[in-house]
mmCIF file of C-alpha atoms and ligand atoms in Angstrom:
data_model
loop_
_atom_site.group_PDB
_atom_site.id
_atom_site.type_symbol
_atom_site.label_atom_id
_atom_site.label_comp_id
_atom_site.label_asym_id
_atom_site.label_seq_id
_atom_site.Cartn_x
_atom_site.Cartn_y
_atom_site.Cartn_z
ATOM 1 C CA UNK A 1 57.225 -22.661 -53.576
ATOM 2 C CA UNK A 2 60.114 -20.622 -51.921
ATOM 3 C CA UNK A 3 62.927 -21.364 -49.562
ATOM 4 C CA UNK A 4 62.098 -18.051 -48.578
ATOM 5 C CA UNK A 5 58.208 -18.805 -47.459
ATOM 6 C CA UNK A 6 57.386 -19.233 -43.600
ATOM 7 C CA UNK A 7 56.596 -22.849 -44.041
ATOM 8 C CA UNK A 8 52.813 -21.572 -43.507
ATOM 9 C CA UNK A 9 52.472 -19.914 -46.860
ATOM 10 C CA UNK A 10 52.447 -23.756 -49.187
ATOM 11 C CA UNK A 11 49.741 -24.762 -47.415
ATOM 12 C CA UNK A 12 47.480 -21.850 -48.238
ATOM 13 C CA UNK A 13 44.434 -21.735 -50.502
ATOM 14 C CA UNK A 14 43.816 -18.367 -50.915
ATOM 15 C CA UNK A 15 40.594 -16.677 -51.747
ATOM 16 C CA UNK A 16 40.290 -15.796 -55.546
ATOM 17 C CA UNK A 17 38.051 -12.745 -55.829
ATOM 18 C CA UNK A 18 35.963 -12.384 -58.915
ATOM 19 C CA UNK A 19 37.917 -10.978 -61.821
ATOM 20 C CA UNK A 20 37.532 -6.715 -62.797
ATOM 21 C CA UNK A 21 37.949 -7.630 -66.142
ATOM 22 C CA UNK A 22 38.463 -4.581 -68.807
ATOM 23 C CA UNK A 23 36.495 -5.224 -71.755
ATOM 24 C CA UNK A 24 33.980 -2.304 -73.716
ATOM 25 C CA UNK A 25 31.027 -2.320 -73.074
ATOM 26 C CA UNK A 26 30.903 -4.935 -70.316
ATOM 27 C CA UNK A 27 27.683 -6.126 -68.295
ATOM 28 C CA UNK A 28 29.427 -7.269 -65.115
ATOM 29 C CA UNK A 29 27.346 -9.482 -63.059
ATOM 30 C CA UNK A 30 29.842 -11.398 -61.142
ATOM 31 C CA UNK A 31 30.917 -9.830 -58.009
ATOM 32 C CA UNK A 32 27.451 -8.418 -56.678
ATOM 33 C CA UNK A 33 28.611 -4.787 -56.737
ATOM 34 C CA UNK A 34 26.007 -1.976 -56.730
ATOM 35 C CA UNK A 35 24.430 -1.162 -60.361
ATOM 36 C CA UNK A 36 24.542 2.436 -59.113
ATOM 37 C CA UNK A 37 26.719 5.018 -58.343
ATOM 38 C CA UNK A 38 26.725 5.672 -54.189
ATOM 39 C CA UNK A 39 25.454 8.886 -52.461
ATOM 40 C CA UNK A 40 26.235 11.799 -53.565
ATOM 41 C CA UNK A 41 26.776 13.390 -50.119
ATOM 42 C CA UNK A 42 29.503 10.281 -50.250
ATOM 43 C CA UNK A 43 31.047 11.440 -53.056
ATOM 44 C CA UNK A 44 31.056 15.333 -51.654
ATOM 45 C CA UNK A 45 32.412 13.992 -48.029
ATOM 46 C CA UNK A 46 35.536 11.820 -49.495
ATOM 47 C CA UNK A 47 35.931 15.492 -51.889
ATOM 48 C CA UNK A 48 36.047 17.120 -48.470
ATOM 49 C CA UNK A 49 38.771 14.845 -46.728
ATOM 50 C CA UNK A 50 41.255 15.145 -49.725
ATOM 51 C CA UNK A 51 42.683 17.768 -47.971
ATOM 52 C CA UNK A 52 46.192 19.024 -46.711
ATOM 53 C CA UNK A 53 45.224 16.462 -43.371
ATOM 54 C CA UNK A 54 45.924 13.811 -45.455
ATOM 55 C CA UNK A 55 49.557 14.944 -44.094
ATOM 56 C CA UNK A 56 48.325 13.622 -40.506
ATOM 57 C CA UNK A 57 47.065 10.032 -39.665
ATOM 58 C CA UNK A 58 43.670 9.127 -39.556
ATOM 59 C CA UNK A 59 41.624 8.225 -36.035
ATOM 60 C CA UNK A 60 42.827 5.173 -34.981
ATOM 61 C CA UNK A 61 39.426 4.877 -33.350
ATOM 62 C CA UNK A 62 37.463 6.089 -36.393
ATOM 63 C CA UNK A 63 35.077 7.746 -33.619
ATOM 64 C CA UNK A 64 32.531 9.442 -36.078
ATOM 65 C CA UNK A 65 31.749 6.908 -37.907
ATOM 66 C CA UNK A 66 31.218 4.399 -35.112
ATOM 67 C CA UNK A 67 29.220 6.733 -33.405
ATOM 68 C CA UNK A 68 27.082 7.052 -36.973
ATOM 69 C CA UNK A 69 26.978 3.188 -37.148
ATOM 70 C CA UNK A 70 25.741 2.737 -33.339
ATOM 71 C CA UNK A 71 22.978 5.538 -34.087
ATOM 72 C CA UNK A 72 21.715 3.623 -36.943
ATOM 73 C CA UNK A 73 21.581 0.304 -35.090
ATOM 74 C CA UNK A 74 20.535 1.295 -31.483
ATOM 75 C CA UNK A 75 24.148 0.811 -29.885
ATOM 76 C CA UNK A 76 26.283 1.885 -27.903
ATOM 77 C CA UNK A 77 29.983 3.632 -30.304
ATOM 78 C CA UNK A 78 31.999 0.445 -28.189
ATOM 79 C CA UNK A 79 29.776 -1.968 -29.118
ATOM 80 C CA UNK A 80 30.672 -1.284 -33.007
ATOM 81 C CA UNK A 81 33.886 -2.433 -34.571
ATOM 82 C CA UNK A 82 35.352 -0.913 -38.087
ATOM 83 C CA UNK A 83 37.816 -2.629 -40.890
ATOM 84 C CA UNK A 84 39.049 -2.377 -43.951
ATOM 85 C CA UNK A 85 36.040 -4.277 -45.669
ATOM 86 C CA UNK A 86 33.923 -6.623 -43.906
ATOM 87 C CA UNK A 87 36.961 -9.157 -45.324
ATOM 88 C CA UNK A 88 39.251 -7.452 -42.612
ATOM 89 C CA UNK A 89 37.005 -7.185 -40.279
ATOM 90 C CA UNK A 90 36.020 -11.183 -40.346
ATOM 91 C CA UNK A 91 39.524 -11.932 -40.610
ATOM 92 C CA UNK A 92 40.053 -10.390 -36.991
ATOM 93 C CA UNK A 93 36.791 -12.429 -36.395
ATOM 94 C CA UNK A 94 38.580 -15.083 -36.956
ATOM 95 C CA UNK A 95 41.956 -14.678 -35.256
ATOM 96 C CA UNK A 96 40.256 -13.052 -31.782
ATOM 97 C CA UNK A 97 37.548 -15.165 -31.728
ATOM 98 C CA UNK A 98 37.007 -18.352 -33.769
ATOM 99 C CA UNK A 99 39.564 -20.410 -33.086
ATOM 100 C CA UNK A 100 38.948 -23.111 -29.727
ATOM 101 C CA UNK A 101 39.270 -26.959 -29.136
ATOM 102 C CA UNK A 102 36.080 -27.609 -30.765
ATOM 103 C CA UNK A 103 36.059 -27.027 -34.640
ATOM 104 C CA UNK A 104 34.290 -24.433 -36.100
ATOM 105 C CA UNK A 105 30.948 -24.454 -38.161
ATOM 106 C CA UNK A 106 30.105 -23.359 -41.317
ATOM 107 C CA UNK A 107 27.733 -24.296 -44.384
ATOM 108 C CA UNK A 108 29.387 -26.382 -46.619
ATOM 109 C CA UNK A 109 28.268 -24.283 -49.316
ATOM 110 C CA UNK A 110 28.880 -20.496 -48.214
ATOM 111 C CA UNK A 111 31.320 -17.535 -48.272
ATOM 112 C CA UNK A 112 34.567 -19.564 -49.725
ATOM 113 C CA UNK A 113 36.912 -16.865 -47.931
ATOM 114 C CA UNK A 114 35.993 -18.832 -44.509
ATOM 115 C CA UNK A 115 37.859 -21.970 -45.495
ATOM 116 C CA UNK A 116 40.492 -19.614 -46.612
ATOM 117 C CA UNK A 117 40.723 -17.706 -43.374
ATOM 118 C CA UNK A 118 40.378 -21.432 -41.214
ATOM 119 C CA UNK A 119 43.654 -22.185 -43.118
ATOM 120 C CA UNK A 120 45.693 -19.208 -42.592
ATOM 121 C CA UNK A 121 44.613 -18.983 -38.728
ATOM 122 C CA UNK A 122 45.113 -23.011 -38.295
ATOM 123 C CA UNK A 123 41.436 -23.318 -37.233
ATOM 124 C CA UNK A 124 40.060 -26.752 -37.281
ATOM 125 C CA UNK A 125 36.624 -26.145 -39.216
ATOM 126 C CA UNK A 126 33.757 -28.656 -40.127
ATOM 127 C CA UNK A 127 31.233 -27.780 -43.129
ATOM 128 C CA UNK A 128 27.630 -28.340 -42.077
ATOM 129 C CA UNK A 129 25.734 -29.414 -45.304
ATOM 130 C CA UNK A 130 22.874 -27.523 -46.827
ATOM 131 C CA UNK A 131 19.591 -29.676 -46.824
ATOM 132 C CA UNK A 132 18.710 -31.074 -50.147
ATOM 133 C CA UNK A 133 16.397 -27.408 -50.582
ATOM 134 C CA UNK A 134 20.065 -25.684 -50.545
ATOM 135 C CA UNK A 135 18.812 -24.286 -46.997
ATOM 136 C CA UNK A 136 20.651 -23.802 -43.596
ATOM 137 C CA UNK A 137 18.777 -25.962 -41.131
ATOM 138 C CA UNK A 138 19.413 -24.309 -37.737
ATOM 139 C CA UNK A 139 19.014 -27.443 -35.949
ATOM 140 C CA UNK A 140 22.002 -29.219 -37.989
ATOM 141 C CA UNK A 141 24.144 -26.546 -35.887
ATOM 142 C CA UNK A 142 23.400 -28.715 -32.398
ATOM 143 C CA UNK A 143 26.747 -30.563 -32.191
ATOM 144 C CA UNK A 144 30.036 -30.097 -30.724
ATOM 145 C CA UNK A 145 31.355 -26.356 -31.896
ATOM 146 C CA UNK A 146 34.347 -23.842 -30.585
ATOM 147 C CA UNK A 147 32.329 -21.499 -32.845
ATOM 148 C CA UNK A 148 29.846 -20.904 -35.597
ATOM 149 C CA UNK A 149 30.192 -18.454 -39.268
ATOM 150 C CA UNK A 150 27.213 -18.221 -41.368
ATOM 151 C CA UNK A 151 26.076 -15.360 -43.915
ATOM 152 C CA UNK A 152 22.799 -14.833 -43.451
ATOM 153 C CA UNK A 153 21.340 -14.214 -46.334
ATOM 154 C CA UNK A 154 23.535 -17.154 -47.484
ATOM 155 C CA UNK A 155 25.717 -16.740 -50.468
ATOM 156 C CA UNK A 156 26.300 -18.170 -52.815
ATOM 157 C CA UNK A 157 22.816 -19.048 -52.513
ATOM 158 C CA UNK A 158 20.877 -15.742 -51.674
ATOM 159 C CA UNK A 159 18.625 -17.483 -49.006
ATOM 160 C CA UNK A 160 17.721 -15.742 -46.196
ATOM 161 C CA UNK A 161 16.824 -17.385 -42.552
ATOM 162 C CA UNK A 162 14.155 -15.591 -40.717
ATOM 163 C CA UNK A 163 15.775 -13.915 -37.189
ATOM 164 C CA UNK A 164 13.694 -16.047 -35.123
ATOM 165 C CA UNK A 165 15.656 -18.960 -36.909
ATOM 166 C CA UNK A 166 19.173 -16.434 -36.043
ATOM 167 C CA UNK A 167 17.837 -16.188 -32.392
ATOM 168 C CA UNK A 168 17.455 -20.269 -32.258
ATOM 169 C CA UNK A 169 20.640 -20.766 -33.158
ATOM 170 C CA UNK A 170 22.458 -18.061 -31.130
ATOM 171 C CA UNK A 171 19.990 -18.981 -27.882
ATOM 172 C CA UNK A 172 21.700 -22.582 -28.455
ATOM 173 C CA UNK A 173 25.335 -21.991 -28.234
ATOM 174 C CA UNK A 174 25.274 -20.094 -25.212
ATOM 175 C CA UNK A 175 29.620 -20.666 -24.601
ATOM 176 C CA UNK A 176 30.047 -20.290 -28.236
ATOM 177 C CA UNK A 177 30.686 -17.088 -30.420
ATOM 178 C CA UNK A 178 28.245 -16.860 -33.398
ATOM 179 C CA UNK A 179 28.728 -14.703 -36.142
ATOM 180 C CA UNK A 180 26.329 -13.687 -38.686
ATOM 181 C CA UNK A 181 27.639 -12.303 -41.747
ATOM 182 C CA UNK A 182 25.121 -9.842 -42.531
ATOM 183 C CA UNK A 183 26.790 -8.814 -46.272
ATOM 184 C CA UNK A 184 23.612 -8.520 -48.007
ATOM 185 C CA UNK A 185 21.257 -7.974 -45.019
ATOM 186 C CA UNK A 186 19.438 -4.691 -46.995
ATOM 187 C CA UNK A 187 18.326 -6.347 -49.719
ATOM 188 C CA UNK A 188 15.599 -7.859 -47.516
ATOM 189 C CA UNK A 189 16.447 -9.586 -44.638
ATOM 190 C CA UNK A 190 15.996 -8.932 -40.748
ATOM 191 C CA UNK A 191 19.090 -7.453 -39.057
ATOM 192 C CA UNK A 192 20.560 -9.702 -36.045
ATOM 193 C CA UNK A 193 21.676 -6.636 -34.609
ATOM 194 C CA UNK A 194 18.848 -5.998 -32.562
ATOM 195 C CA UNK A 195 19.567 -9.078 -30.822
ATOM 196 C CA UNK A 196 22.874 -7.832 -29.613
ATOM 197 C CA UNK A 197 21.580 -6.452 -26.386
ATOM 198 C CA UNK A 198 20.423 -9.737 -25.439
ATOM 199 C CA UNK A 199 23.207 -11.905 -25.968
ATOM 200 C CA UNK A 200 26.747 -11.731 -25.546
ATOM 201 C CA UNK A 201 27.770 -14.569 -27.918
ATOM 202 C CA UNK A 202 26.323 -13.069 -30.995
ATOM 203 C CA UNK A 203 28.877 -10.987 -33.337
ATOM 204 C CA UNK A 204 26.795 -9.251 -36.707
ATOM 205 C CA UNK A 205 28.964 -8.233 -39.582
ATOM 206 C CA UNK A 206 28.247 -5.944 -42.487
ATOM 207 C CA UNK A 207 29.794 -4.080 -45.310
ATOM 208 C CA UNK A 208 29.150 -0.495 -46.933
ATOM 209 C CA UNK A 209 30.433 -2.823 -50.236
ATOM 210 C CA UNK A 210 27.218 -4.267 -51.385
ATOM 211 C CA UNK A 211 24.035 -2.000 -50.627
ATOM 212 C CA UNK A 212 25.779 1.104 -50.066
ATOM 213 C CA UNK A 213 27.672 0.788 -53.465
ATOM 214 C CA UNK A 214 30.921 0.942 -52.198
ATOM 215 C CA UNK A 215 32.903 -1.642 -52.317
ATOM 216 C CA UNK A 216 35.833 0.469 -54.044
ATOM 217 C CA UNK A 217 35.799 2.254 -50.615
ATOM 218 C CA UNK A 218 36.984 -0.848 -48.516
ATOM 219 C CA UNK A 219 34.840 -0.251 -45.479
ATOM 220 C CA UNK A 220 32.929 -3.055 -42.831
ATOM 221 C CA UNK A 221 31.735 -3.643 -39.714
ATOM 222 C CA UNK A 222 30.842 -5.400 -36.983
ATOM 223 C CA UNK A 223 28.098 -5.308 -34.202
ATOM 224 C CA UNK A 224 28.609 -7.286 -30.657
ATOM 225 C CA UNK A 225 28.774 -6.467 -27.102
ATOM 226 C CA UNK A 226 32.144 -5.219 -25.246
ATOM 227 C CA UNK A 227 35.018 -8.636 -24.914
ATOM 228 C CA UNK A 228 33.725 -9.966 -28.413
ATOM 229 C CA UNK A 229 34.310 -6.173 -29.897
ATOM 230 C CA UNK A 230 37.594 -6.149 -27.378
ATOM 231 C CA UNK A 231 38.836 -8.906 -28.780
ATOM 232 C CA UNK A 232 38.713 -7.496 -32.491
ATOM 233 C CA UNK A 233 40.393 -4.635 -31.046
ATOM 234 C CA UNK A 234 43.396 -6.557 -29.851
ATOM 235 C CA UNK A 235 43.893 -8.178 -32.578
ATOM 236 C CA UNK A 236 43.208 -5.091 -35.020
ATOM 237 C CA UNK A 237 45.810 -3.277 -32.489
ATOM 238 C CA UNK A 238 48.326 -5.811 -32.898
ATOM 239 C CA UNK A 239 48.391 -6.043 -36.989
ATOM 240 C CA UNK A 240 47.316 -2.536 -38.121
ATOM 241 C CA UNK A 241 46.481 0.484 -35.914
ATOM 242 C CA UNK A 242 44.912 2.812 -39.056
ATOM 243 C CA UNK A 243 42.941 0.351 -41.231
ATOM 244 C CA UNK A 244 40.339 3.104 -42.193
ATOM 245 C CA UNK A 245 41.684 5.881 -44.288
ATOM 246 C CA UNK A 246 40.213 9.664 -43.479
ATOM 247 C CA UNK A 247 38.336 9.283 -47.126
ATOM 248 C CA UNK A 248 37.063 5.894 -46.352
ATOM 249 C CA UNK A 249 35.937 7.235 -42.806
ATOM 250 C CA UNK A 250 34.538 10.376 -44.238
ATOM 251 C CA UNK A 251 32.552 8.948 -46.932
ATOM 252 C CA UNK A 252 31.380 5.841 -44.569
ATOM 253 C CA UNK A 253 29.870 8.377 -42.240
ATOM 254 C CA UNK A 254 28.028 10.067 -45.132
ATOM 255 C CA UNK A 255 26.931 6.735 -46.475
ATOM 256 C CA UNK A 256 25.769 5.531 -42.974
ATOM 257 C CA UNK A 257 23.586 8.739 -42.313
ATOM 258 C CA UNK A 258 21.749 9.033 -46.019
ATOM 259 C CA UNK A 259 19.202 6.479 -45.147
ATOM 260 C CA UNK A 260 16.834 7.919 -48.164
ATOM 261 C CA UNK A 261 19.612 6.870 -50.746
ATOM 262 C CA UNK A 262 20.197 3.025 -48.941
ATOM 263 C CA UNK A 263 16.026 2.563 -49.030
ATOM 264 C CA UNK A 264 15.833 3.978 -52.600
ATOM 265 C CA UNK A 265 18.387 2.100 -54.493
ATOM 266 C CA UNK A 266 17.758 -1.312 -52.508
ATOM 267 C CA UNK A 267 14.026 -1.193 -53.353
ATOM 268 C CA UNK A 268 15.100 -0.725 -56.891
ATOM 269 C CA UNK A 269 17.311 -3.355 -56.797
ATOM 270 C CA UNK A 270 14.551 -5.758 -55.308
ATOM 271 C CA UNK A 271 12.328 -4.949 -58.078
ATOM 272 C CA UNK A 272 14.888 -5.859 -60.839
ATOM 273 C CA UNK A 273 15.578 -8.933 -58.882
ATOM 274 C CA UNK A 274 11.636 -10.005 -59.175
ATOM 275 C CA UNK A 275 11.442 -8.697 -62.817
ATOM 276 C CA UNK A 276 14.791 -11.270 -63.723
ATOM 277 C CA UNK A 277 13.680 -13.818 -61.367
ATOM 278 C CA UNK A 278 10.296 -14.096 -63.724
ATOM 279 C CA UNK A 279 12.504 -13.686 -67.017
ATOM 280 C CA UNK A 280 15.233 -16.468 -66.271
ATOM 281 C CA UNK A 281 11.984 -18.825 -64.646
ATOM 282 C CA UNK A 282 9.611 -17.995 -67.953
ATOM 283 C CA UNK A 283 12.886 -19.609 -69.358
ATOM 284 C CA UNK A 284 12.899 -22.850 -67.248
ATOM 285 C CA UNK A 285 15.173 -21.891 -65.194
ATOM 286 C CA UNK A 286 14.704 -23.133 -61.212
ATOM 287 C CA UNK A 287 15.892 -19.821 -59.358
ATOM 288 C CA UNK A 288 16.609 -20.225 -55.487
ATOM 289 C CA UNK A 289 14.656 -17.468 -53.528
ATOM 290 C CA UNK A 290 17.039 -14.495 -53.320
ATOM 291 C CA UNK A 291 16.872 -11.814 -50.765
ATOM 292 C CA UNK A 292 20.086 -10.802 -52.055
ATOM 293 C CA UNK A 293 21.053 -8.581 -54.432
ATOM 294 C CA UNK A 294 22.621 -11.782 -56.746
ATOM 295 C CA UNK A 295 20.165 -14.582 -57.761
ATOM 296 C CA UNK A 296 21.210 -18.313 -57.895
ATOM 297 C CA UNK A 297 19.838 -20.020 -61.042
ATOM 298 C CA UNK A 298 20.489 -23.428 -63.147
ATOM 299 C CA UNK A 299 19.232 -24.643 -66.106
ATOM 300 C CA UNK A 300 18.183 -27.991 -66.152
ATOM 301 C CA UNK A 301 18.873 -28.589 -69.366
ATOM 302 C CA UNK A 302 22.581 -26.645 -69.995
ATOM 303 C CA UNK A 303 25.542 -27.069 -67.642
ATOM 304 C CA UNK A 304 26.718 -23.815 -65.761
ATOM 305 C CA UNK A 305 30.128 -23.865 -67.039
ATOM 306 C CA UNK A 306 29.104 -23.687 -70.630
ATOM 307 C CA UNK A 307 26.278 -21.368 -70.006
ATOM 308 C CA UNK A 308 29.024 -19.086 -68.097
ATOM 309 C CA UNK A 309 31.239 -19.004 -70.970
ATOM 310 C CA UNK A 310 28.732 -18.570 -73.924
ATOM 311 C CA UNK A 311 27.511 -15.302 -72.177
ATOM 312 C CA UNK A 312 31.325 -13.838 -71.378
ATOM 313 C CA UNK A 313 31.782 -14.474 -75.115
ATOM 314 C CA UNK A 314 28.889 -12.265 -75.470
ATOM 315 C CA UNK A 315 30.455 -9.509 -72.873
ATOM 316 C CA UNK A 316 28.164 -10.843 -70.055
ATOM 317 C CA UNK A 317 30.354 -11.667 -66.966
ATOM 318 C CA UNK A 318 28.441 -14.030 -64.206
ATOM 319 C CA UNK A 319 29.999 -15.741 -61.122
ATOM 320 C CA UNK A 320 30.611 -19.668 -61.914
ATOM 321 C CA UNK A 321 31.701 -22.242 -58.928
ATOM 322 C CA UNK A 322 32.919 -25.335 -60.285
ATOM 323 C CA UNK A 323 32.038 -26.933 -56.653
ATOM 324 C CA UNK A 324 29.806 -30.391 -56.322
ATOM 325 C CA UNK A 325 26.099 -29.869 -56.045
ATOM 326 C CA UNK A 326 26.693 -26.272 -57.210
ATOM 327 C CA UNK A 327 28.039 -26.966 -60.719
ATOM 328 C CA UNK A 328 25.089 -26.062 -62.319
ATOM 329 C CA UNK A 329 24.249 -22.913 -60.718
ATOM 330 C CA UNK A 330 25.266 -19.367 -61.904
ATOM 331 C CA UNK A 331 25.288 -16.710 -59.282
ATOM 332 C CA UNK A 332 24.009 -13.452 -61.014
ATOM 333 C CA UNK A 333 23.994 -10.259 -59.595
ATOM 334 C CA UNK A 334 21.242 -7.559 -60.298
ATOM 335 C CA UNK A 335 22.254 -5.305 -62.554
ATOM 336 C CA UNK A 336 20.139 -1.842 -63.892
ATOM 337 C CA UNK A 337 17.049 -3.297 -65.616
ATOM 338 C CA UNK A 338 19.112 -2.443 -68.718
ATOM 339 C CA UNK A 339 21.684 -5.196 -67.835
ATOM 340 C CA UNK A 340 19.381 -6.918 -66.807
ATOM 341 C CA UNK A 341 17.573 -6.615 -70.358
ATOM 342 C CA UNK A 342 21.228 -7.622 -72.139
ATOM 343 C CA UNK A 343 21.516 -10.974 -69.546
ATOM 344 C CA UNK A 344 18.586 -12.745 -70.736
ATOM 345 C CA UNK A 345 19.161 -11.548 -74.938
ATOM 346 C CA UNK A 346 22.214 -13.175 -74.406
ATOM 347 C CA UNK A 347 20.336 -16.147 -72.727
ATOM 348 C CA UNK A 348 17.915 -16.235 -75.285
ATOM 349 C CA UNK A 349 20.980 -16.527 -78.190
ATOM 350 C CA UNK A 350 22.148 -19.120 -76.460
ATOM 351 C CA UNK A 351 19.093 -21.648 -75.178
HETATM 352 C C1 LIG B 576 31.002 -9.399 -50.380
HETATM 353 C C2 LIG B 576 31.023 -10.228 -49.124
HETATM 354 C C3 LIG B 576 31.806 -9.886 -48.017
HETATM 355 C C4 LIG B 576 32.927 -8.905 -48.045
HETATM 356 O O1 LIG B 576 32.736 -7.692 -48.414
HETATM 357 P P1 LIG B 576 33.814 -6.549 -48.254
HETATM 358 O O2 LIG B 576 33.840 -5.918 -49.581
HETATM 359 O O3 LIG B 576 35.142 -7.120 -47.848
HETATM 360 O O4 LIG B 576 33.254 -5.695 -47.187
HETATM 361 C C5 LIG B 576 31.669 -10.614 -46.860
HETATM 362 N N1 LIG B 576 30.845 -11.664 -46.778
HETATM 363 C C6 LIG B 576 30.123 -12.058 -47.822
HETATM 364 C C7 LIG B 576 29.229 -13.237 -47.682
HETATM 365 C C8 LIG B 576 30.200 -11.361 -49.030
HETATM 366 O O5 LIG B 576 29.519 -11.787 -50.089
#
């Protein structure tokens, strides 16, 4: 507390991100970043914008790399949005468009930056529970809204709703923006952006953090057709007018166009994810069906919290929510096979 605080800032419960600890010879599985090193036409693009232009500002419009995005996804450049992460760019989400009469809806278990944003926007918000299978149930969403949020796969959970189920629940909220939070859509899920064309309340948001192993890089995205994408624009124009870097642009360009790399390291990464999801189960575990590039796993016999901290005192990090119903889980994210391989000797010390 501060007499200097707007009176805002006491009431805020701000995100905490999962730590970047420094320890040798760390396996870090707790903030579901890429085991592998991005693109190397990334790499060579960011080399090529470090540059005497660093002198001028960057494209306020980032132009390119919209234009790359919209190619990949069958759009039109105006119908694509760019921030400074997918965090930015739901934040603007969030201020332009998810704040009405009605509260908004989100799964009670989920992405814990949306309560974080509801707070700091003053958006009345109402957490639709998970059935009992730790599933979204579309149908649960058929009550009074201003708006819906969901991540879809979810997280922390790593399920994944089919698009027809996406489609449902967008088709049935016809005066109400829907956003899908699309963070870990390549790791085997079914883009909503093709359903953009078709309707004008639907908003899909990614990030180059998670599949395209860059989350150092701070770029995201966002799919919808012209006043939802206007209104992230007004509000992006009204807080910060260069959120994209020329490096960040350059090398999000690159990333966007080297679809070999994206296909190649995802279908490595959903390999690993089977090959641990048959380790941690052959060790009666009950793992939650991922298509994500984390798994969701308890024990039934050894409380998360303890299991958490008997593998960081064995230099294995994994992400622990002390939350009801979730207490139990550990969210793991797929490492090389080789972490991997260090994850479960550590489990098998332990159990
Ligand atoms: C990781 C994540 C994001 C944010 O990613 P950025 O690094 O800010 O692009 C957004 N939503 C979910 C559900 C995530 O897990």
């Amino acid at each position: 507390m501060s007499k200097y605080w707007s009176p805002i800032v006491s009431t805020l419960k701000p995100y905490v991100p999962g730590e970047q600890p420094r320890m040798a010879n760390l396996v870090k599985l707790n903030t579901n970043e890429n085991p592998y090193a991005p693109s190397e036409k990334v790499i060579e693009a960011i080399r090529g914008a470090a540059s005497a232009d660093l002198r001028l500002y960057p494209d306020p419009l980032a132009l390119d790399l919209r234009q790359a995005i919209a190619a990949r996804y069958s759009v039109a450049a105006e119908q694509v949005f760019v921030g400074n992460g997918s965090d930015e760019v739901l934040a603007h989400a969030f201020a332009a468009l998810l704040k009405h009469d009605e509260p908004l809806l989100y799964p009670d278990i989920s992405y814990s930056f949306y309560p974080t944003y509801a707070g700091l926007f003053g958006i009345d918000a109402i957490e639709v529970p998970l059935d009992a299978a730790f599933r979204i149930d579309v149908t649960d969403y058929r009550r009074p809204a201003g708006a819906i949020i969901l991540p879809n796969p979810n997280a922390p959970t790593g399920i994944g709703l089919p698009l027809a189920e996406i489609e449902a629940l967008v088709a049935d909220h016809p005066d109400q923006p829907v956003v899908i939070d699309e963070a870990y859509i390549d790791f085997g899920g079914e883009s909503a952006a093709a359903l953009v064309p078709k309707y004008d309340n639907l908003l899909v948001v990614q990030t180059f953090s998670k599949s395209r192993a860059l989350a150092g890089l701070r770029v995201g995205f966002a799919i919808g057709q012209r006043p939802l994408i206007e209104g992230l624009e007004r509000v992006k124009d009204s807080f910060n007018s260069y959120p994209l870097g020329r490096a960040a642009q350059a090398g999000a360009t690159a990333a966007i166009k080297d679809e070999a790399w994206l296909e190649a390291t995802c279908r490595k990464i959903v390999a690993s994810r089977a090959k641990l999801t048959a380790e941690l189960e052959a060790r009666g575990f009950e793992v939650l069906p991922s298509q994500a590039n984390f798994i969701f796993a308890r024990h039934p016999k050894h409380a998360g919290g303890i299991l958490a901290a008997k593998l960081r005192e064995r230099a294995v990090i994994v992400r622990h929510f002390a939350k009801p119903r979730i207490a139990d889980f550990l969210r793991i994210t797929i490492g090389t096979d080789a972490e991997c391989a260090r994850l479960v000797a550590a489990l098998d010390e332990i159990l």
